[in-house]
Coordinates of C-alpha atoms in Angstrom, one line a residue:
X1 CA 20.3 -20.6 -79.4
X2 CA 16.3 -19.2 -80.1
X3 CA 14.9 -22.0 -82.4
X4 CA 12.8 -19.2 -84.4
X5 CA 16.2 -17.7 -85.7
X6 CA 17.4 -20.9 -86.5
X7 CA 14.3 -21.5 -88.3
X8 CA 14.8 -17.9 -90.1
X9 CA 18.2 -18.7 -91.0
X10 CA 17.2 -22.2 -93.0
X11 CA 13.9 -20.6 -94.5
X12 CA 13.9 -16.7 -94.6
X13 CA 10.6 -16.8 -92.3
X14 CA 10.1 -17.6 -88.5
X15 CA 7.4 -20.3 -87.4
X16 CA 5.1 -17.2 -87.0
X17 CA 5.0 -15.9 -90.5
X18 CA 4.0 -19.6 -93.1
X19 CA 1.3 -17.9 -95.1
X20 CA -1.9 -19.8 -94.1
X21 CA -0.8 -20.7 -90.7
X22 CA 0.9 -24.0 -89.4
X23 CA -1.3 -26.4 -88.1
X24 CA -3.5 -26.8 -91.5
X25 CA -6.0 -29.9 -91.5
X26 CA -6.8 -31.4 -95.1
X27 CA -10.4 -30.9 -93.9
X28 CA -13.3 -34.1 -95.2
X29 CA -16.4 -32.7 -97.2
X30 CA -19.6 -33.9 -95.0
X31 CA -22.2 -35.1 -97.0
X32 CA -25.8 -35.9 -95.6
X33 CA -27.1 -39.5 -95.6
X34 CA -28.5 -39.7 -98.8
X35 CA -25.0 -38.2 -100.1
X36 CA -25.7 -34.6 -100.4
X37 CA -23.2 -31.8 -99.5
X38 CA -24.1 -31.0 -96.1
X39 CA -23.0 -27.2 -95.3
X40 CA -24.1 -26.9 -91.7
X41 CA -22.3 -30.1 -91.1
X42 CA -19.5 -28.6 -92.8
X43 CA -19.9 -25.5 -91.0
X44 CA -19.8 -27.2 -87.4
X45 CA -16.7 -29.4 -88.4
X46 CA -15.1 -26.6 -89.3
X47 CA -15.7 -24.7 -85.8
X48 CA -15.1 -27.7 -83.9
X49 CA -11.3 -28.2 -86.1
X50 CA -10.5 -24.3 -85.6
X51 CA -11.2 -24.8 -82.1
X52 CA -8.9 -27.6 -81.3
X53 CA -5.7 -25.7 -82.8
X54 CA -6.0 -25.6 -86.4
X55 CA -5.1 -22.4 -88.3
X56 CA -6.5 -23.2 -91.6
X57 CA -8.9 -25.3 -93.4
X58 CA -7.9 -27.1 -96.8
X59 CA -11.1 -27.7 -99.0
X60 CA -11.7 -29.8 -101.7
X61 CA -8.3 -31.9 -101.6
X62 CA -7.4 -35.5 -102.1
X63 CA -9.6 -35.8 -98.1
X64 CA -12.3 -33.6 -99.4
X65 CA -12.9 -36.1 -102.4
X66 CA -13.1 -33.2 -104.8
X67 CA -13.2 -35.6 -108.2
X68 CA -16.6 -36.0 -107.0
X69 CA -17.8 -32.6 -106.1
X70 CA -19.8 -30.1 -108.6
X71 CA -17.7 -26.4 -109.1
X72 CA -20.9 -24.9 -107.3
X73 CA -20.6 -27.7 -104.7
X74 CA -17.0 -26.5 -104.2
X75 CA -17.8 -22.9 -103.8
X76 CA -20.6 -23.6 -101.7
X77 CA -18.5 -25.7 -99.2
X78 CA -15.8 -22.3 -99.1
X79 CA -18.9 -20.3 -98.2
X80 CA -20.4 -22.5 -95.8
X81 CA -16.6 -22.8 -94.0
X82 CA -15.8 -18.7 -94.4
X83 CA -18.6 -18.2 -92.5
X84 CA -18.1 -20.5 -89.6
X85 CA -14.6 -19.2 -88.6
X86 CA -14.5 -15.8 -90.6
X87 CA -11.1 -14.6 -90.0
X88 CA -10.0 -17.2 -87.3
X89 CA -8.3 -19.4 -89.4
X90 CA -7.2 -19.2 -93.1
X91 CA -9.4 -21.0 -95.4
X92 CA -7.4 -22.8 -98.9
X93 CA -9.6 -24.3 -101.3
X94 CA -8.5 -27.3 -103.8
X95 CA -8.7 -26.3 -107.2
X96 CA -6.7 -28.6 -109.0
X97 CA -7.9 -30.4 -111.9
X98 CA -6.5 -32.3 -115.2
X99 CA -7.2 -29.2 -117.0
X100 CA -5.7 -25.7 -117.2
X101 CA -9.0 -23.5 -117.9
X102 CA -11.2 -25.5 -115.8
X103 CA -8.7 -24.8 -113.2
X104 CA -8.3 -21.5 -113.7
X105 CA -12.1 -21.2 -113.8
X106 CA -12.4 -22.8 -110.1
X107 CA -9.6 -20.6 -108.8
X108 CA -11.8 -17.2 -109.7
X109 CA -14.8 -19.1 -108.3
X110 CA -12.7 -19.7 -105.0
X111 CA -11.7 -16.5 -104.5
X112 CA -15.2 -14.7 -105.2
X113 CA -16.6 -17.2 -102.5
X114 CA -13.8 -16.1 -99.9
X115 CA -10.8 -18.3 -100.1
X116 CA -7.7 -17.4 -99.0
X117 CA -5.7 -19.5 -101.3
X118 CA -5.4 -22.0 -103.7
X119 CA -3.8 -25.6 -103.8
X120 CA -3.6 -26.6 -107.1
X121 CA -2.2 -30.2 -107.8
X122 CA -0.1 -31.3 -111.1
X123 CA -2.3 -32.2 -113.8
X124 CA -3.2 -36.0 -113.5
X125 CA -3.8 -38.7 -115.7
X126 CA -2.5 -37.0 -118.6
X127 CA 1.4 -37.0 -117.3
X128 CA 2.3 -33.8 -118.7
X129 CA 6.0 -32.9 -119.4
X130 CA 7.4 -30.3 -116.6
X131 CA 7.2 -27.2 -119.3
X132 CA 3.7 -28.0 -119.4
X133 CA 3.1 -28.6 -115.7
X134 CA 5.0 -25.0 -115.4
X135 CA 3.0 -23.5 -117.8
X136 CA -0.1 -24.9 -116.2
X137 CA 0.6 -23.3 -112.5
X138 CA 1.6 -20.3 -113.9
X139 CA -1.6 -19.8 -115.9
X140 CA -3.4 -21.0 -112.8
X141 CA -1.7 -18.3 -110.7
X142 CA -2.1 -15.3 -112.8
X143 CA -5.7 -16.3 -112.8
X144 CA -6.6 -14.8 -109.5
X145 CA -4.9 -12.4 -106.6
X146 CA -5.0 -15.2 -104.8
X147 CA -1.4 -17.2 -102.8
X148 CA -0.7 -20.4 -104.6
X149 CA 0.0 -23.8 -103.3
X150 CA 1.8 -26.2 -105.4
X151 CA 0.6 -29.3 -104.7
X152 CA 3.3 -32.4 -105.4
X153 CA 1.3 -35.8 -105.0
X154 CA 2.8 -38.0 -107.9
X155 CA 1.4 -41.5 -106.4
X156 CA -1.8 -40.0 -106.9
X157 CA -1.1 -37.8 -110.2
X158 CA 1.4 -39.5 -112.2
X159 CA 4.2 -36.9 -112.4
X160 CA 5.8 -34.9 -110.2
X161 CA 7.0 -31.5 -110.1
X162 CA 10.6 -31.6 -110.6
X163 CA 12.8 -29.7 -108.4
X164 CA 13.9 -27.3 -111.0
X165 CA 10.8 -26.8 -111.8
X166 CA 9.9 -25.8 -108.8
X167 CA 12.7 -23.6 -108.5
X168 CA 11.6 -21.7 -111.6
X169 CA 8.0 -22.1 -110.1
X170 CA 9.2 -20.0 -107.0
X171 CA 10.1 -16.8 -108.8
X172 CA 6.2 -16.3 -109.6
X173 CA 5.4 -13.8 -107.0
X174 CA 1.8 -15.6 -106.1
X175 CA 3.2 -19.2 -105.6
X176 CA 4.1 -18.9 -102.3
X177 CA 3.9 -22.9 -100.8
X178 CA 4.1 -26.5 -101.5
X179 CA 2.0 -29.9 -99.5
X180 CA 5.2 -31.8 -100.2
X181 CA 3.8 -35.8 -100.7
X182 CA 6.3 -36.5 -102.5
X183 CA 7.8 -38.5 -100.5
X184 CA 11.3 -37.0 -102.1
X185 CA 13.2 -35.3 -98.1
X186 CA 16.3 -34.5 -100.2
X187 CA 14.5 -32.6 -102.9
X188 CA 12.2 -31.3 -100.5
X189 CA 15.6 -29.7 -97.8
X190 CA 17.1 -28.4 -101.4
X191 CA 14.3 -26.5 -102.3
X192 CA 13.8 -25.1 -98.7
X193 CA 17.6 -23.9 -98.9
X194 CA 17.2 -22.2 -102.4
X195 CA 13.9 -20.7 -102.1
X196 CA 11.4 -18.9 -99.8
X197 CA 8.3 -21.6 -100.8
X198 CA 6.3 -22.4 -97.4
X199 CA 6.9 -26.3 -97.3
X200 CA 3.8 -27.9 -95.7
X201 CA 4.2 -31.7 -94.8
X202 CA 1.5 -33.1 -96.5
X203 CA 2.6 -37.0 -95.1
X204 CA 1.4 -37.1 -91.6
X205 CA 4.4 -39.3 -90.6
X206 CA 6.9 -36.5 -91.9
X207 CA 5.3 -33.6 -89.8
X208 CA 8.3 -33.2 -87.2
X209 CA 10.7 -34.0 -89.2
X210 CA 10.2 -31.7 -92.1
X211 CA 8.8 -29.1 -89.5
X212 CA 13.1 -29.3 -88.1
X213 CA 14.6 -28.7 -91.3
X214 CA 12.8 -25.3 -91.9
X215 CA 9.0 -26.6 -93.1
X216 CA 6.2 -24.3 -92.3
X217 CA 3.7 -27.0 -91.2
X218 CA 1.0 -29.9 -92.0
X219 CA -1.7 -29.9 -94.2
X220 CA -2.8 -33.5 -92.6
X221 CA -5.9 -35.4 -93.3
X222 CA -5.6 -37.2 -89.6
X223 CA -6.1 -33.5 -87.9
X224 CA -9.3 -34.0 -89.1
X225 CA -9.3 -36.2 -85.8
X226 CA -6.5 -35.2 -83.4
X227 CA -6.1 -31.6 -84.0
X228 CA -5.4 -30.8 -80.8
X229 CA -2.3 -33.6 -81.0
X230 CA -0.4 -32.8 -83.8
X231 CA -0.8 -29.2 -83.3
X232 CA 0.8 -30.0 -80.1
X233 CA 4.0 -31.6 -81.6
X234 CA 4.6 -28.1 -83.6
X235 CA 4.3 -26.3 -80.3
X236 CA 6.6 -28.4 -78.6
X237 CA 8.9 -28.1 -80.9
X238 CA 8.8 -24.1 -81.4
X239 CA 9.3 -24.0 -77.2
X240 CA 12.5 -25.7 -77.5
X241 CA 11.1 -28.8 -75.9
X242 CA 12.5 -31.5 -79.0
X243 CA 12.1 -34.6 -77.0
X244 CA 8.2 -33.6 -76.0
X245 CA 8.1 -33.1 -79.6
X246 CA 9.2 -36.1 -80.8
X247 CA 7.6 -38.1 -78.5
X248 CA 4.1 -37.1 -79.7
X249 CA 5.0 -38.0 -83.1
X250 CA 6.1 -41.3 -82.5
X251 CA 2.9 -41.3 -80.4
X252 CA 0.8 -40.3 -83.2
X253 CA 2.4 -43.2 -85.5
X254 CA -0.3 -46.0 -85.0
X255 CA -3.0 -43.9 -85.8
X256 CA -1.6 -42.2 -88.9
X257 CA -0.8 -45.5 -90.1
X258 CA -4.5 -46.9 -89.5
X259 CA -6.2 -43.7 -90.9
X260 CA -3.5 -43.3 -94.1
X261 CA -2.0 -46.8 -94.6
X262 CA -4.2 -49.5 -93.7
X263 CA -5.6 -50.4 -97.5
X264 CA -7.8 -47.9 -97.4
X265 CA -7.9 -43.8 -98.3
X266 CA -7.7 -41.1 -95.5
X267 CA -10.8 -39.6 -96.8
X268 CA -12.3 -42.9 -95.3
X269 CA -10.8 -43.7 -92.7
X270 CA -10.9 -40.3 -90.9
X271 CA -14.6 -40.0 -92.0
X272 CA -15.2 -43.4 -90.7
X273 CA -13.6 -42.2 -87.4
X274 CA -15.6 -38.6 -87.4
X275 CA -18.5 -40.3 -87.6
X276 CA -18.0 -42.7 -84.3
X277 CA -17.1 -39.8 -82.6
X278 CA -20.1 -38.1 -83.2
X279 CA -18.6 -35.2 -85.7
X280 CA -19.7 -34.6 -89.1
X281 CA -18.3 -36.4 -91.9
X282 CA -21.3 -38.3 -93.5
X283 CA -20.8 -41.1 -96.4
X284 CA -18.2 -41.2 -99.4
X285 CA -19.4 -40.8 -102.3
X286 CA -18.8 -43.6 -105.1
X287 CA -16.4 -45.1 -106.3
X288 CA -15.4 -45.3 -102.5
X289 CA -16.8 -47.3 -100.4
X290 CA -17.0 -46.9 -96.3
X291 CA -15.4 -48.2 -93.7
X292 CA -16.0 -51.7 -92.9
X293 CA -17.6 -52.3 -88.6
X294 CA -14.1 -53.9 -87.6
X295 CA -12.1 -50.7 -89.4
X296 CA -13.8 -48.2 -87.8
X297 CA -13.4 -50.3 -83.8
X298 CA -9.7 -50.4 -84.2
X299 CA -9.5 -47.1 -85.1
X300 CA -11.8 -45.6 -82.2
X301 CA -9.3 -47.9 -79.9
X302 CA -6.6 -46.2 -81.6
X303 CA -8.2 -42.5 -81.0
X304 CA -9.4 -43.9 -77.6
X305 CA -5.3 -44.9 -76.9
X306 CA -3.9 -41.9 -78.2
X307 CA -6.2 -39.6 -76.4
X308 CA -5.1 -41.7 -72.6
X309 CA -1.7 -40.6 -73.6

């Protein structure tokens, strides 16, 4: 049996048509050494992600330590990326705040500096009920012409988006995908039956397995330093090859748990990583804090292991 029409059969799309591509990195925001966004760094990491095997470029997420951004920092950082790759690769920009109209406002700003689509997160902090989180992605959506991506992250957020809530979500003709951290399979293989949503794995660890059960893809934060790797794993799967597939997965499993689960966030750990590997990444900004020497040695060994094969 062809695995695309088995894939079309559990989703309603083949592996060729997720809306933004497959292999999707959760791209860092370089900043200069005095903590400055740094757009030609941005530019170049950009160029050097799209050509390793990713198809698009997520700005300004959770990795891209948006809290700390400016809006015209934001919309710079799109610019700077759109005109690195151009049409090559899909560029998504994070637009998700605590609050509807400032949300709203960063989704027009996105798309008049040449995004391709939104994510937008649940409102944090405030833990609104699911009416409210509905109503809050569905003003965000009619904000713009732009595809949606709902964004479910509730360790990070506080609530979750519901799966009926999601359901009712997916009749809005602009909300199109999901970065699924929930962490939730069953909810996630419900929805995917139900619904035509573009499921992105948004948990490096879960990148084959929701990739078999009809996902659309990654948007991974440790593509910001294998690219090349995990874009292998969906390729392997796609040619039928499951056991190649699975195999660089399980591959991948040390380093996805030193860059997302060692104590530390991605955003420094892969930036931590960029920067021994001569890439651009630059500092965190505050409240974060970098990388201590011995963090960053085990993961170079790590990169330096995974890259042997």
């Amino acid at each position: 049996m062809e695995l695309p029409a088995v894939r079309a059969e559990t989703t309603g799309m083949t592996s060729s048509t997720p809306p933004f591509g497959r292999a999707l990195c959760a791209m860092v925001t370089p900043f200069t050494s005095t903590g400055a966004l740094d757009p030609d760094g941005a530019a170049r990491l950009a160029e050097h992600l799209v050509g390793h095997g990713c198809d698009g470029l997520v700005l300004s997420g959770t990795t891209g330590e948006s809290p700390t951004t400016t809006d015209a920092e934001k919309s710079a950082l799109i610019t700077a990326v759109r005109e690195a790759v151009g049409d090559r690769a899909s560029v998504v920009a994070g637009v998700g705040t605590a609050d509807t109209a400032h949300t709203a406002a960063l989704a027009r700003a996105a798309e008049q500096a040449g995004a391709d689509g939104l994510l937008v997160a649940t409102p944090y902090y405030s833990r609104p009920p699911q009416d409210a989180i509905e109503a809050h992605f569905r003003e965000v959506a009619d904000a713009t012409d732009l595809p949606v991506v709902l964004y479910d992250i509730p360790a990070r957020t506080g609530t979750r988006i519901e799966p009926d809530t999601m359901l009712r979500l997916a009749e809005h003709p602009r909300i199109v995908a999901v970065k699924d951290c929930s962490y939730d399979f069953l909810a996630a293989q419900k929805i995917l039956a139900r619904t035509d949503l573009a499921y992105y794995a948004g948990c490096d660890e879960h990148i084959l397995a929701l990739y078999a059960v009809g996902g659309a893809g990654y948007v991974s934060t440790v593509a910001n330093v294998v690219p090349d790797h995990l874009r292998a794993v969906l390729d392997a799967f796609d040619a039928g090859d499951t056991a190649r597939a699975a195999g660089l997965q399980q591959r991948a499993t040390a380093l996805i748990e030193a860059v997302m689960a060692n104590g530390l966030p991605g955003t420094v750990t892969a930036k931590a990583l960029l920067t021994a590997l001569g890439l651009p990444a630059g500092p965190v900004r505050p409240p974060l804090r970098p990388a201590p020497p011995e963090t960053t040695d085990g993961l170079r060994a790590l990169h330096e292991a995974l890259a042997a094969g």
